[in-house]
Short mmCIF file of C-alpha atoms in Angstrom, two decimals:
data_model
loop_
_atom_site.label_atom_id
_atom_site.label_comp_id
_atom_site.label_asym_id
_atom_site.label_seq_id
_atom_site.Cartn_x
_atom_site.Cartn_y
_atom_site.Cartn_z
CA MET A 1 1.29 23.16 17.12
CA PRO A 2 4.19 20.62 17.35
CA VAL A 3 4.11 17.32 15.82
CA THR A 4 2.17 14.78 18.07
CA LEU A 5 3.13 11.07 18.23
CA SER A 6 0.21 8.68 19.40
CA GLN A 7 1.26 6.37 22.12
CA THR A 8 -1.81 4.11 21.55
CA HIS A 9 -0.73 0.62 20.83
CA HIS A 10 -2.03 -0.81 17.52
CA PRO A 11 -1.56 -4.60 16.96
CA HIS A 12 0.02 -5.76 13.73
CA CYS A 13 0.86 -8.67 11.51
CA THR A 14 3.88 -10.79 12.55
CA ASP A 15 6.60 -11.42 9.76
CA ALA A 16 5.16 -14.89 9.31
CA GLU A 17 1.65 -13.45 8.70
CA LEU A 18 2.98 -11.07 6.22
CA ASP A 19 4.76 -13.92 4.32
CA LEU A 20 1.40 -15.55 3.89
CA TRP A 21 0.03 -12.38 1.85
CA ARG A 22 3.10 -12.49 -0.58
CA GLY A 23 1.65 -13.36 -4.04
CA VAL A 24 -1.90 -12.44 -3.29
CA PRO A 25 -2.87 -10.13 -6.04
CA VAL A 26 -4.41 -6.68 -4.97
CA SER A 27 -7.20 -7.43 -7.53
CA ILE A 28 -8.18 -10.57 -5.67
CA VAL A 29 -8.72 -8.50 -2.41
CA VAL A 30 -10.62 -5.73 -4.39
CA ASP A 31 -12.99 -8.29 -5.84
CA LEU A 32 -13.71 -9.64 -2.31
CA GLU A 33 -13.54 -6.53 -0.35
CA PRO A 34 -13.98 -3.47 -2.70
CA GLN A 35 -14.23 -1.10 0.27
CA LEU A 36 -10.49 -1.65 0.98
CA GLN A 37 -9.26 -0.33 -2.35
CA ILE A 38 -7.24 2.95 -2.23
CA ASP A 39 -7.60 5.55 -4.85
CA PRO A 40 -6.23 3.96 -8.08
CA ALA A 41 -4.75 7.42 -8.96
CA ILE A 42 -1.98 6.53 -6.39
CA ARG A 43 0.25 4.72 -8.62
CA PRO A 44 3.75 3.01 -8.44
CA ILE A 45 6.62 5.03 -9.64
CA LYS A 46 7.97 2.10 -11.79
CA PRO A 47 6.30 0.72 -14.97
CA ALA A 48 4.25 -2.48 -14.95
CA ALA A 49 6.31 -5.58 -14.37
CA GLN A 50 9.20 -3.61 -12.80
CA GLN A 51 7.66 -2.58 -9.43
CA PRO A 52 8.51 -4.94 -6.58
CA PRO A 53 5.28 -6.09 -4.87
CA LEU A 54 4.52 -4.33 -1.66
CA VAL A 55 3.63 -6.26 1.55
CA GLY A 56 3.94 -4.56 4.93
CA ARG A 57 2.44 -2.98 8.07
CA ALA A 58 1.23 0.63 8.05
CA VAL A 59 3.15 3.41 10.03
CA THR A 60 1.23 6.47 9.54
CA ALA A 61 2.23 10.18 9.15
CA HIS A 62 -0.61 12.89 8.77
CA CYS A 63 1.17 15.91 7.01
CA GLU A 64 -0.04 19.58 7.03
CA THR A 65 1.60 20.11 3.58
CA PRO A 66 3.94 21.89 3.04
CA ASP A 67 5.19 20.78 6.34
CA PHE A 68 6.54 17.43 6.64
CA GLY A 69 7.44 17.27 10.26
CA ALA A 70 5.15 14.10 10.75
CA VAL A 71 7.37 12.41 8.11
CA LEU A 72 10.64 13.06 10.07
CA HIS A 73 9.08 11.92 13.35
CA ALA A 74 7.47 8.78 11.76
CA LEU A 75 11.06 7.53 10.39
CA ASP A 76 11.93 6.46 13.96
CA GLN A 77 8.79 4.37 14.22
CA VAL A 78 9.38 2.35 11.11
CA GLN A 79 10.83 -1.17 11.51
CA LYS A 80 11.73 -3.70 9.19
CA GLY A 81 8.69 -5.02 7.10
CA ASP A 82 6.82 -1.63 7.62
CA VAL A 83 5.26 0.62 5.13
CA LEU A 84 5.50 4.49 5.68
CA VAL A 85 1.87 5.91 4.91
CA ILE A 86 2.11 9.73 4.16
CA ALA A 87 -1.25 11.20 4.25
CA THR A 88 -1.66 14.70 2.82
CA ALA A 89 -5.31 15.04 2.08
CA GLY A 90 -4.26 14.76 -1.51
CA ILE A 91 -2.29 18.06 -1.61
CA THR A 92 0.41 17.75 -4.24
CA SER A 93 2.15 21.14 -4.18
CA HIS A 94 5.07 19.94 -2.23
CA ALA A 95 7.07 16.71 -2.05
CA MET A 96 6.91 15.17 1.51
CA ILE A 97 9.80 12.74 0.82
CA GLY A 98 12.63 11.98 -1.59
CA GLU A 99 15.72 9.88 -1.99
CA ILE A 100 17.57 10.59 1.33
CA LEU A 101 14.67 9.59 3.49
CA CYS A 102 13.43 6.77 1.43
CA GLY A 103 17.03 5.58 1.27
CA HIS A 104 17.18 5.73 5.00
CA LEU A 105 13.74 3.66 5.24
CA ARG A 106 15.31 1.25 2.69
CA ASP A 107 18.45 0.81 4.78
CA LYS A 108 16.21 -0.03 7.86
CA GLY A 109 14.44 -2.90 5.82
CA ALA A 110 11.22 -1.11 5.33
CA ALA A 111 9.06 -2.44 2.61
CA GLY A 112 8.20 0.91 1.05
CA VAL A 113 6.32 4.14 1.16
CA ILE A 114 2.91 5.22 -0.18
CA CYS A 115 1.90 8.98 -0.46
CA ASP A 116 -1.27 10.49 -1.42
CA GLY A 117 0.58 13.78 -2.06
CA ALA A 118 3.82 14.24 -3.98
CA ILE A 119 7.22 12.78 -3.80
CA ARG A 120 10.44 13.80 -5.56
CA ASP A 121 13.83 12.14 -6.59
CA VAL A 122 12.12 9.39 -8.48
CA ASN A 123 14.97 8.80 -10.71
CA ALA A 124 17.08 7.39 -7.85
CA MET A 125 14.12 5.43 -6.13
CA GLY A 126 13.17 3.99 -9.50
CA SER A 127 16.38 2.00 -9.51
CA TRP A 128 15.96 0.20 -6.41
CA PRO A 129 14.71 -3.48 -6.84
CA ASP A 130 13.72 -3.97 -3.17
CA PHE A 131 11.66 -0.95 -2.14
CA SER A 132 8.28 -0.14 -3.44
CA VAL A 133 7.20 3.54 -3.68
CA TYR A 134 3.48 4.58 -4.72
CA THR A 135 2.47 8.30 -4.96
CA ARG A 136 -0.36 10.51 -6.23
CA ALA A 137 2.06 12.95 -7.93
CA ILE A 138 5.65 14.00 -8.61
CA THR A 139 7.07 17.49 -8.04
CA PRO A 140 10.62 18.87 -7.55
CA ARG A 141 9.46 21.35 -5.08
CA GLY A 142 10.35 20.28 -1.53
CA PRO A 143 8.64 20.70 1.90
CA ASP A 144 8.64 24.01 3.77
CA GLY A 145 8.47 23.50 7.65
CA LYS A 146 9.07 20.47 10.09
CA THR A 147 6.96 21.37 13.03
CA ARG A 148 3.52 19.99 12.46
CA GLY A 149 1.50 16.92 11.82
CA HIS A 150 0.38 13.69 13.57
CA VAL A 151 2.13 10.18 13.73
CA GLN A 152 0.62 6.81 14.29
CA THR A 153 -2.82 7.93 14.27
CA PRO A 154 -5.68 6.66 11.95
CA VAL A 155 -5.57 8.65 8.68
CA LYS A 156 -7.63 9.49 5.76
CA PHE A 157 -5.81 8.11 2.61
CA GLY A 158 -7.02 7.70 -0.83
CA GLY A 159 -10.56 7.52 0.11
CA ILE A 160 -10.41 5.04 2.95
CA THR A 161 -9.12 5.20 6.60
CA ILE A 162 -5.68 3.55 7.37
CA THR A 163 -4.88 2.73 11.04
CA PRO A 164 -1.42 2.00 12.13
CA GLY A 165 -0.68 -1.85 11.89
CA ASP A 166 -3.15 -2.28 8.77
CA LEU A 167 -1.78 -4.60 6.12
CA ILE A 168 -0.58 -2.60 2.94
CA LEU A 169 -0.57 -4.44 -0.17
CA GLY A 170 0.51 -3.09 -3.56
CA ASP A 171 1.17 -4.39 -7.06
CA ASP A 172 0.94 -2.96 -10.72
CA ASP A 173 -2.81 -2.64 -10.29
CA GLY A 174 -2.84 -0.45 -7.22
CA LEU A 175 -3.13 -0.69 -3.56
CA VAL A 176 -5.34 -2.11 -0.70
CA ALA A 177 -5.31 -1.60 3.13
CA VAL A 178 -6.50 -4.52 5.24
CA PRO A 179 -7.48 -3.98 8.60
CA LEU A 180 -5.72 -6.58 10.84
CA ALA A 181 -9.07 -7.77 12.45
CA SER A 182 -10.20 -8.93 9.04
CA ALA A 183 -6.80 -10.24 7.52
CA ALA A 184 -7.17 -13.95 8.43
CA ARG A 185 -10.70 -14.10 6.95
CA ILE A 186 -9.79 -12.32 3.87
CA LEU A 187 -6.62 -14.26 3.41
CA GLN A 188 -8.64 -17.44 3.45
CA ILE A 189 -11.19 -16.50 0.84
CA ALA A 190 -8.45 -14.87 -1.22
CA GLN A 191 -6.54 -18.08 -1.32
CA GLU A 192 -9.88 -20.00 -2.25
CA LYS A 193 -10.38 -17.51 -5.11
CA MET A 194 -6.78 -17.94 -6.34
CA THR A 195 -7.41 -21.77 -6.47
CA ALA A 196 -10.65 -21.29 -8.37
CA GLU A 197 -8.87 -18.92 -11.03
CA GLU A 198 -6.13 -21.57 -11.36
CA SER A 199 -8.91 -24.15 -12.17
CA TRP A 200 -10.48 -21.82 -14.76
CA ILE A 201 -6.99 -21.41 -16.39
CA LYS A 202 -6.53 -25.02 -16.61
CA GLN A 203 -9.96 -25.63 -18.04
CA LEU A 204 -9.67 -22.90 -20.59
CA LYS A 205 -6.35 -24.21 -21.67
CA SER A 206 -7.76 -27.75 -22.10
CA GLY A 207 -10.39 -26.43 -24.41
CA VAL A 208 -13.53 -26.26 -22.01
CA ALA A 209 -15.98 -23.62 -23.41
CA VAL A 210 -16.09 -20.37 -21.51
CA ALA A 211 -19.84 -20.76 -20.77
CA ASP A 212 -19.11 -24.06 -18.97
CA VAL A 213 -16.17 -22.68 -17.22
CA PHE A 214 -18.19 -19.97 -15.66
CA GLY A 215 -21.43 -21.56 -15.41
CA LEU A 216 -23.20 -19.14 -17.92
CA GLU A 217 -26.93 -19.31 -18.77
CA PRO A 218 -27.27 -20.07 -22.41
CA ALA A 219 -27.36 -16.74 -24.47
CA VAL A 220 -30.64 -15.85 -26.24
CA LYS A 221 -30.14 -16.17 -30.00
CA SER A 222 -31.59 -13.50 -32.26
#
């Protein structure tokens, strides 16, 4: 069966709305909405403190590994600020993308790629300061076939469902996918939690006891 490209329109964040999410830690979102967390086994390819943060709109490619036809067809759907989401049902036997195609996405202004299967050519991609890559596995073995899969449909990815247009956030701690319908609400409470955490830090630095900062019940002494 040839690759299918869904014509369903999916709303997505504007560039201005994406900018509001920059600086929001993934851990904050997971604290508030744990069901949005993507499998933490899907990791950035760079070490901690070197991976550029990821903020972008989901463009989905469901691959029938080892065939990567969906990835090829999805490339033309990706615009500036998008994240290519490569769903493989966790199959890691073949890399679904590498330096050439990720480089093409980078040239288009895409924010990055997340893959719940495998990728390759990480030495090259690991040198890019402006393009985020997350993957479940790395293998030198390339794809075999380019005729199957689905593009721009909801996909199962890392234990959750990602719909085209969902907001993808990534940092050194991991990944989340935020449905557009919930984004404004979650952003507001995330900002409130970030403000509260800033207050905790100031109080701790000023010498306030931890029990007082967090409103703890007195410990029972034995």
